[in-house]
Each structure stands twice: as structure tokens, then as C-alpha cells.
Amino acid sequence: MSTDKQPLLQPYESKNLKLRNRVVMAPMTRSRANNAEKAATGDLQGTYYEQRASAGLIITEGSQVSEKAVGYINTPGIHSAAQVAGWKEVTEKVHAAGGTIFLQLWHVGRMSHPDFHNGDLPHSASAINPNSKSYTPEGFKDTVAPKEMTKEDIEQTIKDFANAAKNAIEAGFDGVEIHSSNGYLFHQFFNATSNHRTDEYGGSKENRARFLFEVLDAVKQQIPIQKVGLRLNPSLHGIFGMTMDEDTIPTFDYIIEKLNDYDLAYLHLSEPFTDVSEIPYAETQIAKRYRPIYKGTLMINSNFDQEKGNQVIEDGDADLVAFGKPYISNPDLVERFEQGVELTDWDQDTFYTPGHKGYTDYEAKTAVKA
Ligand SMILES: Cc1cc2nc3c(=O)[nH]c(=O)nc-3n(C[C@H](O)[C@H](O)[C@H](O)COP(=O)(O)O)c2cc1C
């Protein structure tokens, strides 16, 4: 394929988004905010994202909306003045390099540990242990049965998301992505296996989705809804504490149909993270199922390479493609696609280690365009 014809490299323009290409940097936790404030810095996160600014869009790592939202070490927050100031240094660098950057808003729910909360239990829809591991300051520990959130806890969390969205715009982000994916708090409400509530937040699919829509309604009081993206991973099964059942896909069908009522920047979907072909109630083709249902901008992720990325856009199944691990080791991913330059492998051992090593020291092999 002649490079100038590659769908991935075409500009993208919708009512709410104007991007110089369709290559998105997927959100990735890198655990480099090892300071007392849990703040991003211009030196570390700023340099890292600036190096990747030729992406059509950067979505940052998950950033906790409150202390209660934390579940991993050294993740940067967006709920304090110091954190807003830190992220500001990052957005300034990315914008100076011509990039566009959204902040991912995160609450891990039960995928946390009492060690992060002075011994108090993490929060979730129901008191059901995900039987997973939490990466605490003392290493991996078994998760516990969380506290079932009260109405007050839910109201407070809704406020925390709205406040975090406002903070993100104050820090100079072009928008936010709600992390309602990958087994974290919203996902714990969506799936019947993790949500046994008997109030208006449990039982029916409408009830299990209610918390998400209440958050969206609160966020849009603070920032334009056109600056809000949202991430879902419908066929997540057997990892991050998630188990699908026959209600799961109908619940996501309902959510995604209803998202048409919200004028979002985009909907970010993941193809299944694992082989779910043997699970009778899983959907194996996420983009194909949801492209006809969702009317706005559709971003797809998980295991894409250049060829598959070009193909999914060519087929009309998605508008944008988010690349995760390839972006860790290829800051100039767009230019490498453009010039047919071989990709550098990523080093898994430095995904979550502190400092510049394995973070900002992957070199560009092309002249990156400003
Ligand atoms: C090191 C690492 C950290 C990640 N952290 C996040 C995160 O903070 N938020 C999120 O939504 N997904 C996160 N993911 C998932 C990625 O966004 C993406 O869905 C996944 O890597 C699959 O895409 P890929 O095959 O292009 O890497 C992470 C993945 C990796 C490898």
C-alpha cells in the first residue's frame, strides 16, 4: 500500500474531534509518579508524552480521581492542586510539540488493597472479592472482599469524577476519557457476576449501567460533553476479576445504544483481550458488532499492528485505532508507519519501574515531524 494512502495516516475530522492522523496512543499505566503528591512531572511524563506527540491523539495512563480510586503504586492523580500543576507541565510540552492529549479518569474499585487506604476496604458495587492480585507498595498481594458502596459513597464518587474532569481541563487537557473498562469500578457495576445489588444500581441492565450515566451527567455539568471519551471492554473474561454471563453482552448493547444520546468525543472499544471463542455468550468481534450500533466516532484497540489497523478503517469498522505496547517502544510510531521503518520491541520488565529507563529512552528512528 502506498504510504500516503494508508487509512491510519489520514486526518480525522468529526464534529467534536480534529486529529492529524488516526493513530492513537492507548492509555497505559507506567507507575512513574513516585513522589509524595502522586503528581505527574514535566521531566518524566512530560518528556514521555512529548516524544509521542505525533500520534493523532494521546490518551494518558489512568489517573485516579480520588485517594479512594487508587489501586497501583505510583500512579498520578488528578484530584489535588499539585497534581493539576504537574499535569499542566505535561500538556504544555505536548501542545508545544503539536499534539492532542486526553487524560484518562480512573477508579479501580475492588482491584485495590487495604494497604492503599489506611487499612480500610476498597469500594465496589458489591462485597465480592475479584480473587485477583493488587500491586501494593510491598509487592503483589491478594485482593480482598471490598465494601459495598453506600448511596453516599456513590454520590461522592460521581462528584469525584466531575471534579477530576474539571481539573483535567484546568490542567490543559484537550479532553478526558472515562475508564469504564478492564474490570475496574464501572465494569464492576455493569457485570451481574460482580454486582449483586438489590437497589437501583443492581438487578436489571438499566440499573447496572445507572452509575456510569450518572457520572456522565455530572461530568457534562463541568466540561463540554464533546470533550469526553469513554472506554469499554465488553468481552473481558477471566482476567481483571471479570466473569461474563449471558447478561453481559446485552448490557453492553444497552449501554452503547444509550451512549448515542451523549454527544461524546469518541467511544473507545477493545477487542477481547483473550480468546473467548469457547465462551458461548461472548462477542468475538467487537468492532463489527458495535459499529452499526454506535453513531459517533469509534476507536478500536487491542493487538493491532499497522496492517490490521489500516484494514479495520478500510473496512469501515472503526474510525481510529489505539496502539498500546507498540507506543511504549516506538515514540515515532506514526513516522515508522509512514516510512516503513521496522518497529522496536518493548521491554516488559520496565513497564512499571521508576525513572527514565524503559520510559523516555526508546529512541526515534525517524525524523519526527513537529
Ligand atoms: C503497561 C500497560 C499499562 C496499561 N494501562 C492501562 C491503563 O491505565 N488504562 C487502560 O485503559 N488500559 C491500560 N492498558 C491496556 C492498553 O490500553 C491496551 O488496551 C492493551 O495494551 C492492548 O493494546 P495493544 O495490544 O495495542 O498493547 C495497559 C496496557 C499495558 C501494556
mmCIF file of C-alpha atoms and ligand atoms in Angstrom:
data_model
loop_
_atom_site.group_PDB
_atom_site.id
_atom_site.type_symbol
_atom_site.label_atom_id
_atom_site.label_comp_id
_atom_site.label_asym_id
_atom_site.label_seq_id
_atom_site.Cartn_x
_atom_site.Cartn_y
_atom_site.Cartn_z
ATOM 1 C CA MET A 1 0.000 0.000 0.000
ATOM 2 C CA SER A 2 1.449 3.370 -0.923
ATOM 3 C CA THR A 3 2.109 5.156 2.338
ATOM 4 C CA ASP A 4 0.154 8.305 1.542
ATOM 5 C CA LYS A 5 -2.961 6.168 1.032
ATOM 6 C CA GLN A 6 -2.752 4.436 4.401
ATOM 7 C CA PRO A 7 -6.064 4.960 6.191
ATOM 8 C CA LEU A 8 -4.217 5.219 9.518
ATOM 9 C CA LEU A 9 -2.329 8.267 8.310
ATOM 10 C CA GLN A 10 -5.335 10.181 7.019
ATOM 11 C CA PRO A 11 -6.537 13.135 9.075
ATOM 12 C CA TYR A 12 -9.738 12.602 11.023
ATOM 13 C CA GLU A 13 -12.374 15.246 11.441
ATOM 14 C CA SER A 14 -15.737 14.876 13.148
ATOM 15 C CA LYS A 15 -17.977 17.449 14.750
ATOM 16 C CA ASN A 16 -16.108 17.002 18.037
ATOM 17 C CA LEU A 17 -12.591 15.901 17.095
ATOM 18 C CA LYS A 18 -9.969 17.120 14.653
ATOM 19 C CA LEU A 19 -6.892 14.879 14.523
ATOM 20 C CA ARG A 20 -3.961 14.902 12.156
ATOM 21 C CA ASN A 21 -3.987 11.122 11.795
ATOM 22 C CA ARG A 22 -5.941 8.119 13.080
ATOM 23 C CA VAL A 23 -3.154 6.599 15.156
ATOM 24 C CA VAL A 24 -3.998 6.892 18.854
ATOM 25 C CA MET A 25 -1.684 6.190 21.763
ATOM 26 C CA ALA A 26 -3.688 3.885 24.071
ATOM 27 C CA PRO A 27 -3.808 4.637 27.803
ATOM 28 C CA MET A 28 -1.030 2.856 29.671
ATOM 29 C CA THR A 29 -0.174 2.936 33.358
ATOM 30 C CA ARG A 30 3.588 3.364 33.771
ATOM 31 C CA SER A 31 3.790 3.980 37.556
ATOM 32 C CA ARG A 32 6.363 6.774 37.406
ATOM 33 C CA ALA A 33 4.669 9.241 39.785
ATOM 34 C CA ASN A 34 6.823 8.179 42.728
ATOM 35 C CA ASN A 35 6.614 11.437 44.652
ATOM 36 C CA ALA A 36 4.679 12.433 47.775
ATOM 37 C CA GLU A 37 1.987 14.248 45.755
ATOM 38 C CA LYS A 38 1.484 11.386 43.288
ATOM 39 C CA ALA A 39 1.840 14.037 40.598
ATOM 40 C CA ALA A 40 2.992 13.820 37.001
ATOM 41 C CA THR A 41 6.045 15.954 36.170
ATOM 42 C CA GLY A 42 7.232 17.766 33.070
ATOM 43 C CA ASP A 43 10.555 15.944 33.308
ATOM 44 C CA LEU A 44 9.192 12.383 33.314
ATOM 45 C CA GLN A 45 5.627 12.177 31.986
ATOM 46 C CA GLY A 46 6.090 15.429 30.038
ATOM 47 C CA THR A 47 9.110 14.116 28.147
ATOM 48 C CA TYR A 48 7.477 10.721 27.533
ATOM 49 C CA TYR A 49 4.253 12.099 26.067
ATOM 50 C CA GLU A 50 6.052 14.893 24.183
ATOM 51 C CA GLN A 51 8.163 12.245 22.425
ATOM 52 C CA ARG A 52 4.899 10.620 21.263
ATOM 53 C CA ALA A 53 3.135 13.857 20.234
ATOM 54 C CA SER A 54 2.891 12.942 16.545
ATOM 55 C CA ALA A 55 0.095 10.487 17.431
ATOM 56 C CA GLY A 56 -3.265 11.760 16.219
ATOM 57 C CA LEU A 57 -4.335 11.564 19.861
ATOM 58 C CA ILE A 58 -2.584 10.601 23.097
ATOM 59 C CA ILE A 59 -4.676 9.104 25.888
ATOM 60 C CA THR A 60 -2.702 9.202 29.117
ATOM 61 C CA GLU A 61 -2.354 6.462 31.661
ATOM 62 C CA GLY A 62 -5.248 6.082 34.109
ATOM 63 C CA SER A 63 -5.209 8.931 36.608
ATOM 64 C CA GLN A 64 -7.041 8.418 39.893
ATOM 65 C CA VAL A 65 -9.974 10.736 40.580
ATOM 66 C CA SER A 66 -9.556 10.470 44.383
ATOM 67 C CA GLU A 67 -7.436 8.741 47.006
ATOM 68 C CA LYS A 68 -10.097 6.025 47.164
ATOM 69 C CA ALA A 69 -9.683 5.369 43.434
ATOM 70 C CA VAL A 70 -6.059 4.155 43.753
ATOM 71 C CA GLY A 71 -5.055 0.545 43.245
ATOM 72 C CA TYR A 72 -1.482 0.540 41.968
ATOM 73 C CA ILE A 73 1.739 2.141 43.166
ATOM 74 C CA ASN A 74 2.985 5.466 41.829
ATOM 75 C CA THR A 75 0.026 6.275 39.593
ATOM 76 C CA PRO A 76 -0.569 10.011 39.077
ATOM 77 C CA GLY A 77 -3.803 11.557 40.359
ATOM 78 C CA ILE A 78 -5.970 14.464 39.200
ATOM 79 C CA HIS A 79 -7.667 15.475 42.443
ATOM 80 C CA SER A 80 -5.169 17.849 44.110
ATOM 81 C CA ALA A 81 -3.710 21.242 43.157
ATOM 82 C CA ALA A 82 -0.197 19.745 42.956
ATOM 83 C CA GLN A 83 -1.445 17.065 40.557
ATOM 84 C CA VAL A 84 -3.152 19.660 38.336
ATOM 85 C CA ALA A 85 0.087 21.675 38.297
ATOM 86 C CA GLY A 86 2.105 18.578 37.385
ATOM 87 C CA TRP A 87 -0.173 17.608 34.524
ATOM 88 C CA LYS A 88 -0.072 21.203 33.277
ATOM 89 C CA GLU A 89 3.658 20.837 32.651
ATOM 90 C CA VAL A 90 2.839 17.740 30.597
ATOM 91 C CA THR A 91 0.075 19.262 28.463
ATOM 92 C CA GLU A 92 2.222 22.318 27.745
ATOM 93 C CA LYS A 93 5.015 20.154 26.384
ATOM 94 C CA VAL A 94 2.671 18.039 24.257
ATOM 95 C CA HIS A 95 0.867 21.059 22.854
ATOM 96 C CA ALA A 96 4.163 22.798 22.059
ATOM 97 C CA ALA A 97 5.043 19.700 20.018
ATOM 98 C CA GLY A 98 1.735 19.956 18.145
ATOM 99 C CA GLY A 99 0.000 17.041 19.901
ATOM 100 C CA THR A 100 -3.506 16.432 21.217
ATOM 101 C CA ILE A 101 -3.879 14.796 24.628
ATOM 102 C CA PHE A 102 -6.764 13.429 26.719
ATOM 103 C CA LEU A 103 -6.455 12.373 30.360
ATOM 104 C CA GLN A 104 -7.877 9.000 31.370
ATOM 105 C CA LEU A 105 -10.008 9.228 34.546
ATOM 106 C CA TRP A 106 -9.714 6.137 36.689
ATOM 107 C CA HIS A 107 -11.204 4.414 39.716
ATOM 108 C CA VAL A 108 -10.083 0.828 40.245
ATOM 109 C CA GLY A 109 -12.854 -0.102 42.712
ATOM 110 C CA ARG A 110 -12.195 -3.539 44.170
ATOM 111 C CA MET A 111 -8.925 -4.014 42.196
ATOM 112 C CA SER A 112 -7.137 -2.376 45.115
ATOM 113 C CA HIS A 113 -5.988 -3.330 48.591
ATOM 114 C CA PRO A 114 -6.489 -2.038 52.183
ATOM 115 C CA ASP A 115 -2.767 -1.107 52.180
ATOM 116 C CA PHE A 116 -3.679 1.830 49.915
ATOM 117 C CA HIS A 117 -6.487 3.001 52.221
ATOM 118 C CA ASN A 118 -5.005 3.005 55.739
ATOM 119 C CA GLY A 119 -6.443 -0.464 56.294
ATOM 120 C CA ASP A 120 -9.969 0.429 55.073
ATOM 121 C CA LEU A 121 -11.588 -1.729 52.437
ATOM 122 C CA PRO A 122 -11.594 -0.732 48.767
ATOM 123 C CA HIS A 123 -15.012 0.177 47.322
ATOM 124 C CA SER A 124 -17.118 -1.700 44.773
ATOM 125 C CA ALA A 125 -20.684 -2.371 43.643
ATOM 126 C CA SER A 126 -20.882 -5.425 45.921
ATOM 127 C CA ALA A 127 -18.726 -7.100 48.566
ATOM 128 C CA ILE A 128 -17.362 -9.714 46.143
ATOM 129 C CA ASN A 129 -13.650 -10.486 46.069
ATOM 130 C CA PRO A 130 -12.295 -10.435 42.492
ATOM 131 C CA ASN A 131 -9.776 -13.109 43.616
ATOM 132 C CA SER A 132 -7.039 -11.242 41.863
ATOM 133 C CA LYS A 133 -3.796 -9.525 42.836
ATOM 134 C CA SER A 134 -3.143 -5.927 43.778
ATOM 135 C CA TYR A 135 0.236 -4.319 43.143
ATOM 136 C CA THR A 136 0.873 -2.662 46.534
ATOM 137 C CA PRO A 137 3.936 -0.793 47.835
ATOM 138 C CA GLU A 138 5.015 -4.140 49.328
ATOM 139 C CA GLY A 139 4.565 -6.088 46.112
ATOM 140 C CA PHE A 140 1.667 -8.197 44.842
ATOM 141 C CA LYS A 141 -0.971 -9.059 47.437
ATOM 142 C CA ASP A 142 -4.242 -10.965 47.207
ATOM 143 C CA THR A 143 -7.306 -8.792 46.771
ATOM 144 C CA VAL A 144 -9.986 -8.822 49.467
ATOM 145 C CA ALA A 145 -13.790 -8.618 49.530
ATOM 146 C CA PRO A 146 -14.429 -4.874 49.112
ATOM 147 C CA LYS A 147 -17.006 -2.697 50.861
ATOM 148 C CA GLU A 148 -20.334 -2.478 49.039
ATOM 149 C CA MET A 149 -20.692 1.223 48.222
ATOM 150 C CA THR A 150 -23.460 3.069 50.026
ATOM 151 C CA LYS A 151 -25.587 5.670 48.218
ATOM 152 C CA GLU A 152 -23.355 8.320 49.822
ATOM 153 C CA ASP A 153 -20.238 6.574 48.506
ATOM 154 C CA ILE A 154 -21.766 6.531 45.027
ATOM 155 C CA GLU A 155 -22.725 10.205 45.220
ATOM 156 C CA GLN A 156 -19.231 11.121 46.392
ATOM 157 C CA THR A 157 -17.633 9.142 43.556
ATOM 158 C CA ILE A 158 -19.847 10.861 40.988
ATOM 159 C CA LYS A 159 -18.652 14.199 42.393
ATOM 160 C CA ASP A 160 -15.053 12.990 42.290
ATOM 161 C CA PHE A 161 -15.310 12.200 38.561
ATOM 162 C CA ALA A 162 -16.942 15.546 37.779
ATOM 163 C CA ASN A 163 -14.284 17.371 39.774
ATOM 164 C CA ALA A 164 -11.487 15.396 38.137
ATOM 165 C CA ALA A 165 -12.842 16.243 34.671
ATOM 166 C CA LYS A 166 -12.870 19.932 35.585
ATOM 167 C CA ASN A 167 -9.316 19.650 36.931
ATOM 168 C CA ALA A 168 -8.181 17.967 33.718
ATOM 169 C CA ILE A 169 -9.412 20.849 31.594
ATOM 170 C CA GLU A 170 -7.773 23.263 34.024
ATOM 171 C CA ALA A 171 -4.527 21.327 33.552
ATOM 172 C CA GLY A 172 -4.767 21.972 29.812
ATOM 173 C CA PHE A 173 -6.017 18.601 28.543
ATOM 174 C CA ASP A 174 -7.987 18.613 25.302
ATOM 175 C CA GLY A 175 -10.457 16.190 26.863
ATOM 176 C CA VAL A 176 -10.884 13.218 29.188
ATOM 177 C CA GLU A 177 -11.538 9.521 28.759
ATOM 178 C CA ILE A 178 -13.727 7.794 31.356
ATOM 179 C CA HIS A 179 -12.098 4.456 32.136
ATOM 180 C CA SER A 180 -15.221 2.297 32.317
ATOM 181 C CA SER A 181 -13.333 -0.763 31.157
ATOM 182 C CA ASN A 182 -10.953 -3.587 32.063
ATOM 183 C CA GLY A 183 -12.573 -4.807 35.264
ATOM 184 C CA TYR A 184 -12.402 -1.521 37.167
ATOM 185 C CA LEU A 185 -15.157 0.245 39.091
ATOM 186 C CA PHE A 186 -17.714 0.882 36.317
ATOM 187 C CA HIS A 187 -17.191 -2.594 34.882
ATOM 188 C CA GLN A 188 -17.806 -3.996 38.387
ATOM 189 C CA PHE A 189 -21.228 -2.319 38.311
ATOM 190 C CA PHE A 190 -22.002 -3.494 34.726
ATOM 191 C CA ASN A 191 -21.433 -7.228 35.164
ATOM 192 C CA ALA A 192 -24.003 -9.259 37.099
ATOM 193 C CA THR A 193 -21.249 -11.513 38.469
ATOM 194 C CA SER A 194 -19.678 -8.585 40.352
ATOM 195 C CA ASN A 195 -22.876 -6.632 41.069
ATOM 196 C CA HIS A 196 -25.397 -8.328 43.365
ATOM 197 C CA ARG A 197 -27.087 -5.095 44.483
ATOM 198 C CA THR A 198 -30.809 -5.038 45.066
ATOM 199 C CA ASP A 199 -31.226 -1.248 44.871
ATOM 200 C CA GLU A 200 -31.476 0.944 41.738
ATOM 201 C CA TYR A 201 -27.806 0.193 40.887
ATOM 202 C CA GLY A 202 -28.270 -3.577 40.549
ATOM 203 C CA GLY A 203 -30.506 -6.220 39.004
ATOM 204 C CA SER A 204 -31.527 -5.041 35.527
ATOM 205 C CA LYS A 205 -29.062 -3.889 32.868
ATOM 206 C CA GLU A 206 -30.502 -0.384 33.140
ATOM 207 C CA ASN A 207 -29.720 -0.419 36.861
ATOM 208 C CA ARG A 208 -26.216 -1.832 36.452
ATOM 209 C CA ALA A 209 -25.444 0.921 33.910
ATOM 210 C CA ARG A 210 -27.005 3.713 36.007
ATOM 211 C CA PHE A 211 -23.824 4.715 37.830
ATOM 212 C CA LEU A 212 -21.974 5.325 34.540
ATOM 213 C CA PHE A 213 -24.715 7.536 33.159
ATOM 214 C CA GLU A 214 -24.974 9.475 36.416
ATOM 215 C CA VAL A 215 -21.236 10.139 36.181
ATOM 216 C CA LEU A 216 -21.580 11.285 32.567
ATOM 217 C CA ASP A 217 -24.464 13.580 33.542
ATOM 218 C CA ALA A 218 -22.354 15.098 36.322
ATOM 219 C CA VAL A 219 -19.244 15.424 34.142
ATOM 220 C CA LYS A 220 -21.164 17.288 31.460
ATOM 221 C CA GLN A 221 -22.184 19.884 34.040
ATOM 222 C CA GLN A 222 -18.470 20.649 34.441
ATOM 223 C CA ILE A 223 -16.976 20.315 30.961
ATOM 224 C CA PRO A 224 -18.454 20.086 27.444
ATOM 225 C CA ILE A 225 -19.550 16.510 26.772
ATOM 226 C CA GLN A 226 -17.884 16.870 23.353
ATOM 227 C CA LYS A 227 -14.553 16.665 25.216
ATOM 228 C CA VAL A 228 -15.419 13.341 26.851
ATOM 229 C CA GLY A 229 -14.423 9.924 25.515
ATOM 230 C CA LEU A 230 -15.355 6.625 27.123
ATOM 231 C CA ARG A 231 -13.742 3.194 27.164
ATOM 232 C CA LEU A 232 -15.470 -0.217 27.260
ATOM 233 C CA ASN A 233 -14.231 -3.794 27.010
ATOM 234 C CA PRO A 234 -17.409 -5.899 26.601
ATOM 235 C CA SER A 235 -15.834 -9.363 26.157
ATOM 236 C CA LEU A 236 -13.370 -9.185 29.049
ATOM 237 C CA HIS A 237 -13.481 -12.619 30.643
ATOM 238 C CA GLY A 238 -11.315 -14.486 33.117
ATOM 239 C CA ILE A 239 -8.922 -11.596 33.790
ATOM 240 C CA PHE A 240 -9.007 -8.465 35.999
ATOM 241 C CA GLY A 241 -11.514 -10.357 38.141
ATOM 242 C CA MET A 242 -14.210 -10.276 35.443
ATOM 243 C CA THR A 243 -16.527 -13.135 34.509
ATOM 244 C CA MET A 244 -19.054 -12.798 31.698
ATOM 245 C CA ASP A 245 -22.522 -14.330 31.771
ATOM 246 C CA GLU A 246 -25.481 -14.326 29.406
ATOM 247 C CA ASP A 247 -26.464 -10.807 30.563
ATOM 248 C CA THR A 248 -23.088 -9.225 29.817
ATOM 249 C CA ILE A 249 -23.297 -8.524 26.089
ATOM 250 C CA PRO A 250 -26.963 -7.398 26.278
ATOM 251 C CA THR A 251 -25.830 -4.948 28.981
ATOM 252 C CA PHE A 252 -23.124 -3.517 26.719
ATOM 253 C CA ASP A 253 -25.632 -3.383 23.835
ATOM 254 C CA TYR A 254 -27.875 -1.279 26.044
ATOM 255 C CA ILE A 255 -25.017 0.985 27.214
ATOM 256 C CA ILE A 256 -23.640 1.591 23.734
ATOM 257 C CA GLU A 257 -27.064 2.276 22.248
ATOM 258 C CA LYS A 258 -27.745 4.764 25.042
ATOM 259 C CA LEU A 259 -24.373 6.471 24.524
ATOM 260 C CA ASN A 260 -25.836 7.741 21.247
ATOM 261 C CA ASP A 261 -27.799 10.181 23.416
ATOM 262 C CA TYR A 262 -24.486 11.693 24.564
ATOM 263 C CA ASP A 263 -22.501 13.754 22.094
ATOM 264 C CA LEU A 264 -19.160 12.192 23.117
ATOM 265 C CA ALA A 265 -15.751 12.865 21.590
ATOM 266 C CA TYR A 266 -15.495 9.120 20.911
ATOM 267 C CA LEU A 267 -16.261 5.619 22.116
ATOM 268 C CA HIS A 268 -13.132 3.523 22.688
ATOM 269 C CA LEU A 269 -13.728 -0.235 22.453
ATOM 270 C CA SER A 270 -11.377 -3.173 22.906
ATOM 271 C CA GLU A 271 -11.487 -6.428 21.017
ATOM 272 C CA PRO A 272 -11.342 -9.349 23.500
ATOM 273 C CA PHE A 273 -8.045 -9.414 25.430
ATOM 274 C CA THR A 274 -8.095 -13.241 25.474
ATOM 275 C CA ASP A 275 -9.503 -15.991 23.271
ATOM 276 C CA VAL A 276 -13.221 -16.055 24.101
ATOM 277 C CA SER A 277 -14.310 -18.197 21.156
ATOM 278 C CA GLU A 278 -15.284 -21.015 23.556
ATOM 279 C CA ILE A 279 -17.434 -18.747 25.739
ATOM 280 C CA PRO A 280 -20.961 -19.069 24.344
ATOM 281 C CA TYR A 281 -22.155 -15.648 25.469
ATOM 282 C CA ALA A 282 -19.037 -13.668 24.464
ATOM 283 C CA GLU A 283 -18.834 -11.479 21.368
ATOM 284 C CA THR A 284 -15.634 -12.230 19.457
ATOM 285 C CA GLN A 285 -15.927 -9.315 17.001
ATOM 286 C CA ILE A 286 -16.417 -6.143 18.973
ATOM 287 C CA ALA A 287 -15.883 -3.510 16.245
ATOM 288 C CA LYS A 288 -18.118 -5.371 13.816
ATOM 289 C CA ARG A 289 -20.916 -5.736 16.369
ATOM 290 C CA TYR A 290 -20.867 -2.165 17.625
ATOM 291 C CA ARG A 291 -20.035 -0.117 14.516
ATOM 292 C CA PRO A 292 -23.636 -0.323 13.275
ATOM 293 C CA ILE A 293 -24.999 0.477 16.755
ATOM 294 C CA TYR A 294 -22.820 3.432 17.738
ATOM 295 C CA LYS A 295 -23.340 6.551 15.633
ATOM 296 C CA GLY A 296 -20.378 8.636 16.795
ATOM 297 C CA THR A 297 -16.600 8.287 16.454
ATOM 298 C CA LEU A 298 -15.476 4.721 17.137
ATOM 299 C CA MET A 299 -11.945 3.901 18.301
ATOM 300 C CA ILE A 300 -10.792 0.280 18.419
ATOM 301 C CA ASN A 301 -7.889 -1.301 20.281
ATOM 302 C CA SER A 302 -6.075 -4.446 21.243
ATOM 303 C CA ASN A 303 -3.452 -6.313 19.331
ATOM 304 C CA PHE A 304 -3.486 -4.165 16.229
ATOM 305 C CA ASP A 305 -0.471 -3.734 14.006
ATOM 306 C CA GLN A 306 -0.068 -1.433 11.026
ATOM 307 C CA GLU A 307 -1.725 -3.810 8.588
ATOM 308 C CA LYS A 308 -4.696 -4.727 10.775
ATOM 309 C CA GLY A 309 -5.108 -1.074 11.749
ATOM 310 C CA ASN A 310 -5.300 0.055 8.141
ATOM 311 C CA GLN A 311 -7.690 -2.786 7.380
ATOM 312 C CA VAL A 312 -10.187 -2.071 10.155
ATOM 313 C CA ILE A 313 -10.531 1.531 8.978
ATOM 314 C CA GLU A 314 -10.665 0.481 5.326
ATOM 315 C CA ASP A 315 -13.470 -1.975 6.210
ATOM 316 C CA GLY A 316 -15.417 0.820 7.866
ATOM 317 C CA ASP A 317 -15.463 -0.931 11.244
ATOM 318 C CA ALA A 318 -13.674 1.861 13.130
ATOM 319 C CA ASP A 319 -12.546 5.469 12.659
ATOM 320 C CA LEU A 320 -9.467 5.428 14.910
ATOM 321 C CA VAL A 321 -7.071 2.730 16.122
ATOM 322 C CA ALA A 322 -5.395 2.836 19.544
ATOM 323 C CA PHE A 323 -1.964 1.215 19.874
ATOM 324 C CA GLY A 324 -0.692 0.311 23.337
ATOM 325 C CA LYS A 325 2.543 -1.653 23.681
ATOM 326 C CA PRO A 326 3.923 -0.557 20.280
ATOM 327 C CA TYR A 327 3.850 3.009 21.642
ATOM 328 C CA ILE A 328 5.974 2.076 24.641
ATOM 329 C CA SER A 329 8.988 1.309 22.457
ATOM 330 C CA ASN A 330 8.250 3.371 19.315
ATOM 331 C CA PRO A 331 7.799 7.055 20.146
ATOM 332 C CA ASP A 332 7.752 7.804 16.410
ATOM 333 C CA LEU A 333 5.165 5.125 15.593
ATOM 334 C CA VAL A 334 3.373 7.361 13.083
ATOM 335 C CA GLU A 335 6.562 8.161 11.181
ATOM 336 C CA ARG A 336 7.617 4.499 11.226
ATOM 337 C CA PHE A 337 4.261 3.572 9.653
ATOM 338 C CA GLU A 338 4.730 6.370 7.132
ATOM 339 C CA GLN A 339 8.279 5.427 6.181
ATOM 340 C CA GLY A 340 8.017 1.645 6.593
ATOM 341 C CA VAL A 341 10.631 1.574 9.358
ATOM 342 C CA GLU A 342 10.845 -1.602 11.451
ATOM 343 C CA LEU A 343 9.370 -1.431 14.947
ATOM 344 C CA THR A 344 11.444 -1.754 18.125
ATOM 345 C CA ASP A 345 10.358 -4.421 20.657
ATOM 346 C CA TRP A 346 9.168 -3.353 24.093
ATOM 347 C CA ASP A 347 10.768 -4.490 27.345
ATOM 348 C CA GLN A 348 8.114 -5.789 29.701
ATOM 349 C CA ASP A 349 10.478 -5.636 32.691
ATOM 350 C CA THR A 350 10.422 -1.821 32.674
ATOM 351 C CA PHE A 351 6.691 -1.260 32.147
ATOM 352 C CA TYR A 352 6.162 -0.190 35.768
ATOM 353 C CA THR A 353 9.660 0.603 37.109
ATOM 354 C CA PRO A 354 10.600 4.116 38.245
ATOM 355 C CA GLY A 355 12.564 6.695 36.300
ATOM 356 C CA HIS A 356 13.539 7.318 32.689
ATOM 357 C CA LYS A 357 14.814 3.806 31.925
ATOM 358 C CA GLY A 358 12.427 1.907 29.678
ATOM 359 C CA TYR A 359 10.288 5.054 29.540
ATOM 360 C CA THR A 360 11.857 8.019 27.769
ATOM 361 C CA ASP A 361 14.977 6.259 26.458
ATOM 362 C CA TYR A 362 13.428 4.457 23.463
ATOM 363 C CA GLU A 363 14.844 6.340 20.516
ATOM 364 C CA ALA A 364 13.029 7.648 17.470
ATOM 365 C CA LYS A 365 14.453 6.126 14.284
ATOM 366 C CA THR A 366 12.920 8.738 12.014
ATOM 367 C CA ALA A 367 12.818 12.500 11.905
ATOM 368 C CA VAL A 368 9.678 13.241 13.906
ATOM 369 C CA LYS A 369 7.527 15.930 12.381
ATOM 370 C CA ALA A 370 6.506 18.802 14.607
HETATM 371 C C1 LIG B 1 1.855 -1.377 30.600
HETATM 372 C C2 LIG B 1 0.386 -1.282 30.302
HETATM 373 C C3 LIG B 1 -0.404 -0.450 31.071
HETATM 374 C C4 LIG B 1 -1.764 -0.299 30.778
HETATM 375 N N1 LIG B 1 -2.519 0.599 31.499
HETATM 376 C C5 LIG B 1 -3.775 0.896 31.102
HETATM 377 C C6 LIG B 1 -4.488 1.982 31.690
HETATM 378 O O1 LIG B 1 -4.005 2.709 32.563
HETATM 379 N N2 LIG B 1 -5.742 2.220 31.235
HETATM 380 C C7 LIG B 1 -6.325 1.448 30.260
HETATM 381 O O2 LIG B 1 -7.470 1.703 29.879
HETATM 382 N N3 LIG B 1 -5.655 0.429 29.681
HETATM 383 C C8 LIG B 1 -4.402 0.160 30.049
HETATM 384 N N4 LIG B 1 -3.687 -0.823 29.397
HETATM 385 C C9 LIG B 1 -4.298 -1.527 28.260
HETATM 386 C C10 LIG B 1 -3.910 -0.850 26.947
HETATM 387 O O3 LIG B 1 -4.546 0.420 26.819
HETATM 388 C C11 LIG B 1 -4.337 -1.712 25.744
HETATM 389 O O4 LIG B 1 -5.723 -1.946 25.813
HETATM 390 C C12 LIG B 1 -3.611 -3.052 25.702
HETATM 391 O O5 LIG B 1 -2.209 -2.873 25.871
HETATM 392 C C13 LIG B 1 -3.886 -3.782 24.368
HETATM 393 O O6 LIG B 1 -3.448 -2.986 23.282
HETATM 394 P P1 LIG B 1 -2.064 -3.317 22.499
HETATM 395 O O7 LIG B 1 -2.218 -4.740 22.005
HETATM 396 O O8 LIG B 1 -2.010 -2.314 21.386
HETATM 397 O O9 LIG B 1 -0.962 -3.198 23.502
HETATM 398 C C14 LIG B 1 -2.340 -1.022 29.707
HETATM 399 C C15 LIG B 1 -1.529 -1.895 28.958
HETATM 400 C C16 LIG B 1 -0.182 -2.008 29.238
HETATM 401 C C17 LIG B 1 0.668 -2.911 28.372
#
